[in-house]
Short mmCIF file of C-alpha atoms and ligand atoms in Angstrom, two decimals:
data_model
loop_
_atom_site.label_atom_id
_atom_site.label_comp_id
_atom_site.label_asym_id
_atom_site.label_seq_id
_atom_site.Cartn_x
_atom_site.Cartn_y
_atom_site.Cartn_z
CA MET A 200 0.00 0.00 0.00
CA SER A 201 1.33 3.37 -0.93
CA ASP A 202 1.72 5.88 1.89
CA GLN A 203 1.06 8.57 -0.62
CA ASN A 204 -2.37 10.03 -0.96
CA ASP A 205 -3.16 9.89 -4.63
CA ASP A 206 -6.60 11.43 -4.30
CA PRO A 207 -6.71 14.62 -6.26
CA ILE A 208 -7.42 17.68 -4.16
CA VAL A 209 -10.77 19.00 -5.26
CA PRO A 210 -11.00 22.70 -4.69
CA VAL A 211 -14.35 23.66 -3.20
CA THR A 212 -15.48 26.94 -4.64
CA PRO A 213 -18.15 28.61 -2.58
CA ARG A 214 -21.15 29.64 -4.65
CA ARG A 215 -20.50 33.19 -3.54
CA MET A 216 -18.63 35.10 -0.89
CA PRO A 217 -20.53 36.04 2.27
CA LYS A 218 -22.43 39.28 1.85
CA ALA A 219 -21.40 42.37 3.74
CA PRO A 220 -23.84 43.08 6.57
CA ILE A 221 -26.77 45.26 5.52
CA GLU A 222 -27.47 47.95 8.07
CA LYS A 223 -29.07 50.55 5.79
CA ILE A 224 -31.40 50.62 2.82
CA GLY A 225 -31.11 53.87 0.94
CA GLY A 226 -30.78 56.45 3.66
CA ARG A 227 -32.81 54.36 6.09
CA LYS A 228 -31.01 52.87 9.08
CA LEU A 229 -32.55 49.48 9.80
CA LYS A 230 -34.15 48.96 13.21
CA PRO A 231 -32.82 46.42 15.74
CA SER A 232 -35.94 44.24 15.42
CA THR A 233 -35.16 43.82 11.70
CA LEU A 234 -31.44 43.19 12.16
CA MET A 235 -32.03 40.44 14.75
CA MET A 236 -33.06 37.99 11.99
CA GLY A 237 -29.79 37.95 10.13
CA HIS A 238 -27.14 40.44 11.22
CA GLY A 239 -23.65 38.98 11.53
CA TYR A 240 -24.40 35.67 9.78
CA ASP A 241 -24.64 34.66 6.13
CA PRO A 242 -26.02 31.16 5.31
CA VAL A 243 -23.28 30.75 2.67
CA LEU A 244 -20.84 30.25 5.55
CA SER A 245 -22.69 27.12 6.74
CA GLU A 246 -23.97 25.00 3.86
CA GLY A 247 -26.89 27.36 3.30
CA SER A 248 -28.29 26.68 6.75
CA LEU A 249 -30.76 29.53 7.32
CA LYS A 250 -30.03 29.58 11.04
CA PRO A 251 -26.46 29.49 12.35
CA PRO A 252 -25.54 25.96 13.45
CA ILE A 253 -24.39 25.47 17.03
CA PHE A 254 -20.60 25.16 16.84
CA LEU A 255 -19.76 22.47 19.37
CA THR A 256 -15.98 22.53 19.32
CA SER A 257 -13.36 23.35 21.91
CA THR A 258 -10.73 24.50 19.43
CA PHE A 259 -10.29 25.86 15.88
CA ALA A 260 -7.83 24.68 13.20
CA PHE A 261 -5.28 27.23 11.91
CA GLU A 262 -4.78 27.47 8.16
CA ASP A 263 -0.98 27.34 8.74
CA SER A 264 1.60 27.89 11.49
CA ALA A 265 2.10 31.54 10.67
CA ALA A 266 -1.65 32.09 11.11
CA GLY A 267 -1.45 30.35 14.50
CA LYS A 268 1.31 32.72 15.57
CA ARG A 269 -0.64 35.72 14.33
CA HIS A 270 -3.69 34.64 16.33
CA PHE A 271 -1.68 34.32 19.51
CA GLU A 272 0.04 37.66 18.97
CA GLY A 273 -3.44 39.17 18.85
CA ILE A 274 -4.79 37.28 21.86
CA THR A 275 -1.78 38.08 24.06
CA GLY A 276 -1.68 41.74 23.07
CA LYS A 277 1.76 41.51 21.34
CA ARG A 278 0.00 42.89 18.27
CA PRO A 279 -2.85 45.39 18.65
CA GLY A 280 -6.28 44.56 17.26
CA GLY A 281 -7.03 41.37 19.18
CA ALA A 282 -7.57 37.89 17.78
CA ASP A 283 -7.39 37.52 14.04
CA GLY A 284 -9.81 34.63 13.96
CA LEU A 285 -11.11 31.95 16.25
CA VAL A 286 -8.59 30.06 18.35
CA TYR A 287 -10.05 28.29 21.34
CA SER A 288 -13.57 28.20 22.78
CA ARG A 289 -12.65 29.75 26.12
CA PHE A 290 -11.88 32.95 24.14
CA ASN A 291 -14.74 33.00 21.65
CA GLY A 292 -16.79 31.02 19.13
CA PRO A 293 -19.00 31.73 16.10
CA ASN A 294 -22.29 31.64 18.03
CA GLN A 295 -21.02 33.98 20.73
CA GLU A 296 -19.57 36.38 18.13
CA ILE A 297 -22.83 36.64 16.17
CA LEU A 298 -24.70 37.11 19.44
CA GLU A 299 -22.30 39.88 20.50
CA ASP A 300 -22.77 41.66 17.14
CA ARG A 301 -26.55 41.52 17.51
CA LEU A 302 -26.63 42.45 21.18
CA SER A 303 -24.58 45.59 20.63
CA ILE A 304 -27.15 46.91 18.11
CA TRP A 305 -29.84 47.69 20.70
CA ASP A 306 -27.64 49.98 22.78
CA GLU A 307 -25.70 51.21 19.72
CA ALA A 308 -22.56 49.99 21.46
CA GLU A 309 -19.27 49.68 19.64
CA ASP A 310 -18.49 46.31 21.20
CA ALA A 311 -20.15 43.62 23.32
CA LEU A 312 -19.10 40.57 25.33
CA VAL A 313 -21.28 37.68 26.47
CA PHE A 314 -20.88 35.72 29.69
CA SER A 315 -22.00 32.54 31.43
CA SER A 316 -24.23 34.52 33.84
CA GLY A 317 -25.06 38.06 34.85
CA MET A 318 -22.88 37.61 37.91
CA SER A 319 -19.88 36.30 35.95
CA ALA A 320 -20.25 39.38 33.71
CA ILE A 321 -20.26 41.69 36.75
CA ALA A 322 -17.33 39.86 38.39
CA THR A 323 -15.28 40.06 35.18
CA VAL A 324 -15.98 43.81 34.80
CA LEU A 325 -14.87 44.42 38.39
CA LEU A 326 -11.76 42.21 38.10
CA ALA A 327 -10.76 44.17 35.01
CA ASN A 328 -11.06 47.50 36.79
CA VAL A 329 -10.00 47.21 40.45
CA ASN A 330 -6.64 46.96 42.15
CA GLN A 331 -5.63 46.74 45.78
CA GLY A 332 -6.33 50.02 47.62
CA ASP A 333 -8.99 51.13 45.13
CA VAL A 334 -12.46 52.39 46.05
CA VAL A 335 -15.67 51.33 44.29
CA VAL A 336 -18.45 53.92 44.47
CA HIS A 337 -21.89 52.40 43.98
CA SER A 338 -25.57 53.23 44.07
CA GLY A 339 -27.74 51.28 46.49
CA PRO A 340 -29.50 48.99 46.79
CA LEU A 341 -27.81 46.60 44.36
CA TYR A 342 -28.71 43.07 43.30
CA ALA A 343 -27.82 41.09 46.44
CA ALA A 344 -25.02 39.01 44.88
CA THR A 345 -23.45 42.17 43.39
CA GLU A 346 -23.51 43.77 46.83
CA THR A 347 -21.82 40.67 48.30
CA LEU A 348 -19.19 40.73 45.57
CA ILE A 349 -18.33 44.41 46.06
CA ASN A 350 -18.73 44.70 49.81
CA LYS A 351 -17.41 41.35 51.00
CA ILE A 352 -15.39 39.50 48.36
CA LEU A 353 -13.47 42.47 46.91
CA GLY A 354 -12.89 43.56 50.52
CA ARG A 355 -10.67 40.52 51.00
CA PHE A 356 -8.32 41.99 48.37
CA GLY A 357 -8.05 45.44 49.95
CA VAL A 358 -10.76 47.11 47.87
CA THR A 359 -13.18 49.38 49.77
CA PHE A 360 -16.52 50.87 48.71
CA ILE A 361 -18.75 53.90 49.33
CA ASP A 362 -22.44 53.81 48.42
CA PHE A 363 -25.16 56.39 47.80
CA PRO A 364 -28.95 55.95 47.61
CA ALA A 365 -30.32 55.47 44.06
CA GLY A 366 -32.25 58.76 44.14
CA ALA A 367 -29.22 60.93 45.15
CA THR A 368 -28.82 64.35 43.50
CA PRO A 369 -25.72 65.21 41.41
CA ASP A 370 -24.46 67.42 44.29
CA GLU A 371 -24.75 64.53 46.73
CA VAL A 372 -22.90 62.26 44.29
CA SER A 373 -20.15 64.90 43.84
CA ALA A 374 -19.64 65.14 47.59
CA LEU A 375 -19.40 61.37 47.80
CA LEU A 376 -16.90 61.16 44.95
CA GLU A 377 -14.68 63.73 46.74
CA LYS A 378 -14.86 61.57 49.85
CA ALA A 379 -14.03 58.47 47.78
CA LYS A 380 -11.00 60.26 46.27
CA THR A 381 -9.64 61.00 49.74
CA GLN A 382 -10.30 57.44 50.89
CA ALA A 383 -8.54 56.05 47.80
CA ALA A 384 -5.52 58.33 48.30
CA ASP A 385 -5.28 57.18 51.96
CA ASN A 386 -5.31 53.55 50.78
CA GLY A 387 -2.75 54.12 48.01
CA GLY A 388 -5.34 53.47 45.30
CA LYS A 389 -7.79 55.26 43.03
CA VAL A 390 -11.54 55.50 42.56
CA ALA A 391 -11.73 52.49 40.25
CA VAL A 392 -15.31 52.42 39.05
CA ILE A 393 -18.70 54.05 39.64
CA TYR A 394 -21.16 51.18 39.67
CA LEU A 395 -24.89 51.84 39.22
CA GLU A 396 -28.07 49.79 39.08
CA SER A 397 -31.22 51.50 37.87
CA PRO A 398 -34.04 50.98 38.59
CA ALA A 399 -33.03 49.48 41.91
CA ASN A 400 -34.52 46.18 43.01
CA PRO A 401 -37.08 45.91 44.59
CA THR A 402 -37.79 49.61 45.17
CA ASN A 403 -37.68 50.69 41.49
CA ALA A 404 -35.79 53.86 42.54
CA LEU A 405 -34.07 55.39 39.48
CA VAL A 406 -30.47 56.65 39.34
CA ASP A 407 -29.80 59.93 37.50
CA ILE A 408 -27.16 58.58 35.09
CA GLU A 409 -26.65 62.00 33.45
CA GLY A 410 -26.30 63.57 36.90
CA VAL A 411 -23.72 60.97 37.97
CA ALA A 412 -21.75 61.53 34.73
CA GLU A 413 -21.77 65.31 35.35
CA ALA A 414 -20.61 64.82 38.93
CA ARG A 415 -17.84 62.44 37.78
CA ASN A 416 -16.63 64.89 35.11
CA GLN A 417 -16.61 67.76 37.59
CA VAL A 418 -14.75 65.88 40.35
CA PHE A 419 -12.21 64.19 38.02
CA LYS A 420 -11.57 67.17 35.75
CA ASP A 421 -8.00 66.65 34.63
CA GLU A 422 -7.31 63.23 36.06
CA ALA A 423 -7.97 59.76 34.78
CA SER A 424 -11.63 59.38 35.62
CA PRO A 425 -13.34 56.18 36.73
CA PRO A 426 -15.70 54.55 34.21
CA ILE A 427 -19.43 54.50 34.97
CA ALA A 428 -20.79 50.95 34.78
CA ILE A 429 -24.52 50.28 35.06
CA ASP A 430 -26.60 47.16 35.49
CA ASN A 431 -29.42 47.76 32.98
CA THR A 432 -31.18 44.41 33.45
CA PHE A 433 -34.57 45.81 34.49
CA LEU A 434 -35.27 48.24 31.62
CA GLY A 435 -32.78 47.37 28.94
CA PRO A 436 -32.24 47.18 26.16
CA LEU A 437 -35.68 48.40 25.06
CA TRP A 438 -36.70 51.03 27.62
CA GLN A 439 -33.36 52.52 28.80
CA GLN A 440 -30.07 52.94 26.93
CA PRO A 441 -27.52 54.26 29.43
CA LEU A 442 -24.64 54.74 26.95
CA LYS A 443 -26.68 57.67 25.59
CA HIS A 444 -26.83 59.24 29.06
CA GLY A 445 -23.15 59.15 29.97
CA ALA A 446 -22.54 55.56 31.12
CA ASP A 447 -19.41 53.82 29.79
CA ILE A 448 -20.19 50.16 30.46
CA VAL A 449 -23.65 48.57 30.31
CA ILE A 450 -24.22 45.22 32.01
CA TYR A 451 -27.06 42.73 31.58
CA SER A 452 -28.25 39.62 33.21
CA LEU A 453 -29.37 38.12 29.88
CA THR A 454 -31.19 35.54 32.02
CA LYS A 455 -34.03 38.06 32.38
CA TYR A 456 -35.73 40.03 29.53
CA VAL A 457 -33.18 39.24 26.81
CA GLY A 458 -33.32 35.45 27.33
CA GLY A 459 -36.94 36.01 28.18
CA HIS A 460 -38.20 32.43 28.55
CA SER A 461 -36.82 31.50 31.99
CA ASP A 462 -34.79 28.71 30.39
CA LEU A 463 -31.18 29.91 30.45
CA VAL A 464 -28.61 31.83 32.52
CA ALA A 465 -26.25 34.32 30.81
CA GLY A 466 -24.78 37.83 30.99
CA GLY A 467 -23.67 40.61 28.67
CA VAL A 468 -21.41 43.68 28.82
CA LEU A 469 -21.43 46.50 26.25
CA GLY A 470 -19.50 49.68 25.57
CA SER A 471 -16.62 51.17 23.61
CA LYS A 472 -13.85 48.89 22.41
CA ALA A 473 -11.45 50.69 24.74
CA HIS A 474 -13.60 49.72 27.73
CA MET A 475 -14.29 46.19 26.47
CA ASP A 476 -10.67 45.18 25.67
CA PRO A 477 -9.46 44.83 29.29
CA ILE A 478 -12.69 43.01 30.21
CA ARG A 479 -12.22 40.65 27.25
CA ALA A 480 -8.65 39.96 28.39
CA ILE A 481 -9.89 38.86 31.83
CA ARG A 482 -12.67 36.79 30.25
CA ASN A 483 -10.09 35.07 28.03
CA THR A 484 -8.01 34.28 31.10
CA ILE A 485 -10.72 32.95 33.40
CA GLY A 486 -13.27 31.61 30.88
CA THR A 487 -16.46 33.39 31.94
CA ILE A 488 -17.81 33.32 28.36
CA CYS A 489 -21.24 31.76 27.71
CA ASP A 490 -21.43 28.40 25.92
CA PRO A 491 -22.44 28.02 22.22
CA ASN A 492 -25.82 26.44 22.97
CA THR A 493 -26.82 29.29 25.28
CA ALA A 494 -25.59 31.81 22.71
CA TRP A 495 -27.79 30.15 20.07
CA MET A 496 -30.82 30.28 22.37
CA LEU A 497 -30.15 33.96 23.05
CA MET A 498 -30.09 34.68 19.31
CA ARG A 499 -33.51 33.05 19.03
CA SER A 500 -34.67 35.16 21.97
CA LEU A 501 -33.39 38.39 20.40
CA GLU A 502 -35.67 37.84 17.38
CA THR A 503 -38.73 38.37 19.60
CA LEU A 504 -37.22 40.74 22.16
CA GLU A 505 -39.15 43.80 21.05
CA LEU A 506 -42.43 41.87 20.67
CA ARG A 507 -42.12 40.30 24.11
CA MET A 508 -41.02 43.40 25.98
CA THR A 509 -43.64 45.58 24.30
CA ARG A 510 -46.44 43.15 25.15
CA ALA A 511 -45.18 42.68 28.72
CA GLY A 512 -44.99 46.46 29.17
CA GLU A 513 -48.55 46.94 27.88
CA ASN A 514 -49.80 44.11 30.10
CA ALA A 515 -48.11 45.62 33.16
CA GLU A 516 -49.75 48.98 32.49
CA LYS A 517 -53.21 47.35 32.40
CA VAL A 518 -52.58 45.21 35.49
CA CYS A 519 -51.23 48.20 37.44
CA ALA A 520 -54.23 50.35 36.48
CA PHE A 521 -56.41 47.61 37.97
CA LEU A 522 -54.30 47.14 41.11
CA ARG A 523 -53.97 50.85 41.83
CA ASP A 524 -57.66 51.26 42.69
CA HIS A 525 -58.16 47.96 44.50
CA PRO A 526 -59.28 48.30 48.15
CA LYS A 527 -56.86 45.57 49.33
CA VAL A 528 -53.86 47.32 47.76
CA GLU A 529 -52.00 49.91 49.83
CA GLY A 530 -49.73 51.16 47.04
CA LEU A 531 -47.69 50.37 43.94
CA GLY A 532 -44.01 50.75 43.10
CA TYR A 533 -44.44 51.00 39.32
CA LEU A 534 -42.51 53.36 37.05
CA GLY A 535 -45.71 54.19 35.19
CA PHE A 536 -47.14 55.88 38.31
CA ILE A 537 -44.26 57.83 39.88
CA SER A 538 -45.30 60.28 42.63
CA ASP A 539 -41.90 61.93 43.30
CA ALA A 540 -41.12 64.91 41.00
CA SER A 541 -37.34 64.35 40.79
CA GLN A 542 -37.81 60.63 40.07
CA GLN A 543 -40.32 61.56 37.36
CA ASP A 544 -37.75 63.96 35.91
CA ILE A 545 -35.12 61.17 35.75
CA TYR A 546 -37.70 58.86 34.18
CA ASP A 547 -38.61 61.43 31.52
CA ARG A 548 -34.96 62.00 30.58
CA HIS A 549 -33.80 58.36 30.66
CA CYS A 550 -36.64 55.92 30.06
CA SER A 551 -38.93 55.18 27.14
CA GLY A 552 -41.15 52.71 29.00
CA ALA A 553 -42.08 51.72 32.54
CA GLY A 554 -41.11 48.06 32.21
CA SER A 555 -43.08 45.12 33.49
CA THR A 556 -41.50 44.50 36.90
CA PHE A 557 -43.06 46.32 39.84
CA SER A 558 -43.98 46.08 43.52
CA VAL A 559 -47.47 45.89 44.96
CA PHE A 560 -48.04 46.58 48.66
CA ILE A 561 -50.88 44.38 49.95
CA LYS A 562 -52.84 45.87 52.91
CA GLY A 563 -51.60 44.02 56.01
CA GLY A 564 -48.32 42.15 56.52
CA GLU A 565 -46.64 38.87 55.66
CA ALA A 566 -49.77 36.75 56.34
CA GLU A 567 -51.87 38.79 53.90
CA ALA A 568 -49.09 38.83 51.29
CA PHE A 569 -48.68 35.05 51.62
CA ALA A 570 -52.46 34.55 51.25
CA PHE A 571 -52.40 36.60 48.04
CA LEU A 572 -49.38 34.76 46.60
CA ASP A 573 -50.70 31.30 47.50
CA ALA A 574 -54.06 32.02 45.82
CA LEU A 575 -52.57 32.97 42.44
CA LYS A 576 -53.53 30.53 39.69
CA ILE A 577 -51.78 31.88 36.58
CA ALA A 578 -48.85 33.76 38.08
CA LYS A 579 -46.12 31.40 39.27
CA LEU A 580 -44.49 31.76 42.67
CA ALA A 581 -40.81 32.18 41.74
CA VAL A 582 -37.96 34.70 41.85
CA SER A 583 -36.41 36.12 38.64
CA LEU A 584 -38.13 38.33 36.07
CA GLY A 585 -38.45 39.20 32.41
CA GLY A 586 -39.81 35.84 31.22
CA THR A 587 -42.84 35.15 29.05
CA GLU A 588 -44.73 34.00 32.15
CA THR A 589 -45.85 36.16 35.07
CA LEU A 590 -43.92 35.57 38.31
CA ALA A 591 -44.58 36.77 41.86
CA SER A 592 -42.49 36.63 45.05
CA LEU A 593 -42.09 38.24 48.48
CA PRO A 594 -38.58 39.82 48.67
CA ALA A 595 -38.57 40.27 52.50
CA ALA A 596 -39.07 36.52 52.94
CA MET A 597 -37.10 35.35 49.89
CA THR A 598 -34.50 37.27 47.83
CA HIS A 599 -33.84 39.83 50.59
CA LEU A 600 -34.20 37.56 53.62
CA SER A 601 -30.47 37.79 54.34
CA VAL A 602 -30.52 41.63 54.38
CA PRO A 603 -30.30 42.87 58.02
CA ASP A 604 -33.64 44.13 59.39
CA ASP A 605 -32.56 47.78 59.76
CA ARG A 606 -31.15 47.94 56.21
CA ARG A 607 -34.29 46.25 54.85
CA ALA A 608 -36.42 48.86 56.66
CA ALA A 609 -34.26 51.70 55.32
CA LEU A 610 -34.69 50.36 51.78
CA GLY A 611 -38.47 50.15 52.20
CA ILE A 612 -38.57 46.36 51.77
CA THR A 613 -41.62 45.71 53.93
CA ASP A 614 -43.32 42.38 54.74
CA ASN A 615 -46.26 43.28 52.47
CA LEU A 616 -44.20 44.16 49.38
CA VAL A 617 -44.98 41.63 46.65
CA ARG A 618 -42.69 41.68 43.62
CA ILE A 619 -44.33 40.95 40.29
CA SER A 620 -42.85 40.42 36.82
CA ILE A 621 -45.57 40.50 34.19
CA GLY A 622 -45.32 38.21 31.17
CA VAL A 623 -46.97 38.09 27.76
CA GLU A 624 -50.21 36.29 28.72
CA ASP A 625 -53.64 37.76 27.96
CA PRO A 626 -53.87 40.86 30.17
CA ASP A 627 -57.52 40.29 31.16
CA ASP A 628 -56.71 36.74 32.26
CA LEU A 629 -53.96 38.16 34.46
CA ILE A 630 -56.32 40.75 35.93
CA ALA A 631 -58.88 38.01 36.65
CA ASP A 632 -56.16 36.04 38.46
CA PHE A 633 -55.04 39.00 40.59
CA GLU A 634 -58.69 39.89 41.35
CA GLN A 635 -59.58 36.41 42.64
CA ALA A 636 -56.29 36.22 44.63
CA LEU A 637 -56.96 39.60 46.31
CA GLU A 638 -60.45 38.40 47.29
CA THR A 639 -58.90 35.65 49.43
CA VAL A 640 -56.84 38.16 51.45
C1 PLP B 179 -30.62 38.46 37.98
C2 PLP B 179 -29.84 39.69 38.11
C3 PLP B 179 -28.44 39.67 38.18
C4 PLP B 179 -27.65 38.39 38.17
O1 PLP B 179 -27.78 37.72 36.98
P1 PLP B 179 -27.59 36.13 36.82
O2 PLP B 179 -27.83 35.93 35.37
O3 PLP B 179 -28.58 35.48 37.72
O4 PLP B 179 -26.18 35.82 37.24
C5 PLP B 179 -27.78 40.88 38.27
N1 PLP B 179 -28.45 42.05 38.31
C6 PLP B 179 -29.79 42.11 38.26
C7 PLP B 179 -30.46 43.42 38.32
C8 PLP B 179 -30.53 40.94 38.17
O5 PLP B 179 -31.87 41.00 38.14
#
């Protein structure tokens, strides 16, 4: 037997080259809901498959050794511009790259990164930005695990924090940033990052992103200024786009509205390439990227993002109009019915919709709230939000049980505060469910 391969090499000529992405027709810039069906992927790349296949591979073959070297020069930063192609699945893969291209469209971000969870996204952003002695300034309250990460875990590495209430004025934020600067200088560090979450959970208090950016620019006039990062999970990407209001880094738990079907866990980070590069380097090192299957599911979810969020927002408005006037309801924490003038001002400048996650205060205490929750027939009793189905929970007894009593009281997390995330069901069915559940209270 000959050890020579006599088979002729048959060159495979693609029928055509992949098309350049279409983002405009004539002078018309295409809307995100249109681009979600095809942006960043051409079927010619994958045997004509209309949908991108799921690329289950841990590594990618180089065309030759020189290409392999070039890739690694890019990955390690020896050559600017990053990776030249795909190398290894801890760094990136085709599904994640297409997803990142599509995700960045909604916020008009230059660059995006996807992660295995919202928390791994947040942890990677913080690891990329903090050093020993640094101070993190953050709005409060934050998602409980984020608060643990900043206040307890980073504390073990000599990082301190200062927080301000979500509704703080720009002057109050300025004063706090001055204080943080002094604290950082005393610790031999810098103010590393200003970390926001708006609206805050479960109070729905809004942060004045523009006000925080003004305060930051005023306090750090001629010095290197800390980036403003914001967790935009509750209103983004449809109803609030913080990059347009002065934020530098936008973070998502894609588990919520973007995933939208309560069937996956993932995270996303968006912003300028300059802000994303150091975060990407940490993600490459520690492997907090999301897997190809999850990325594929998120692309499917993005196709209906606008439909789902719009319907959920309309449903929430109808349900809240019903709840507002109900004799067994003490009050509502819903962005569609804000009573505070300065909060309304922030809403008008920053938000294009009130979302579908809100709080309802049942008259009474825990017993009455439990009676209401246990009587629900359509709404499911579960934490999380942003899915197609309506969920309800009691933060004081569940997500915020570990928060000390005095801090819980200060945040307004009372025993009768029921948290509701409205889905895409028929709104009148939902109202019928809430009506019968309130009757049992
Ligand atoms: C759920 C959530 C997170 C954490 O996201 P995971 O995907 O669960 O890791 C962070 N911030 C907010 C506001 C959230 O709702």
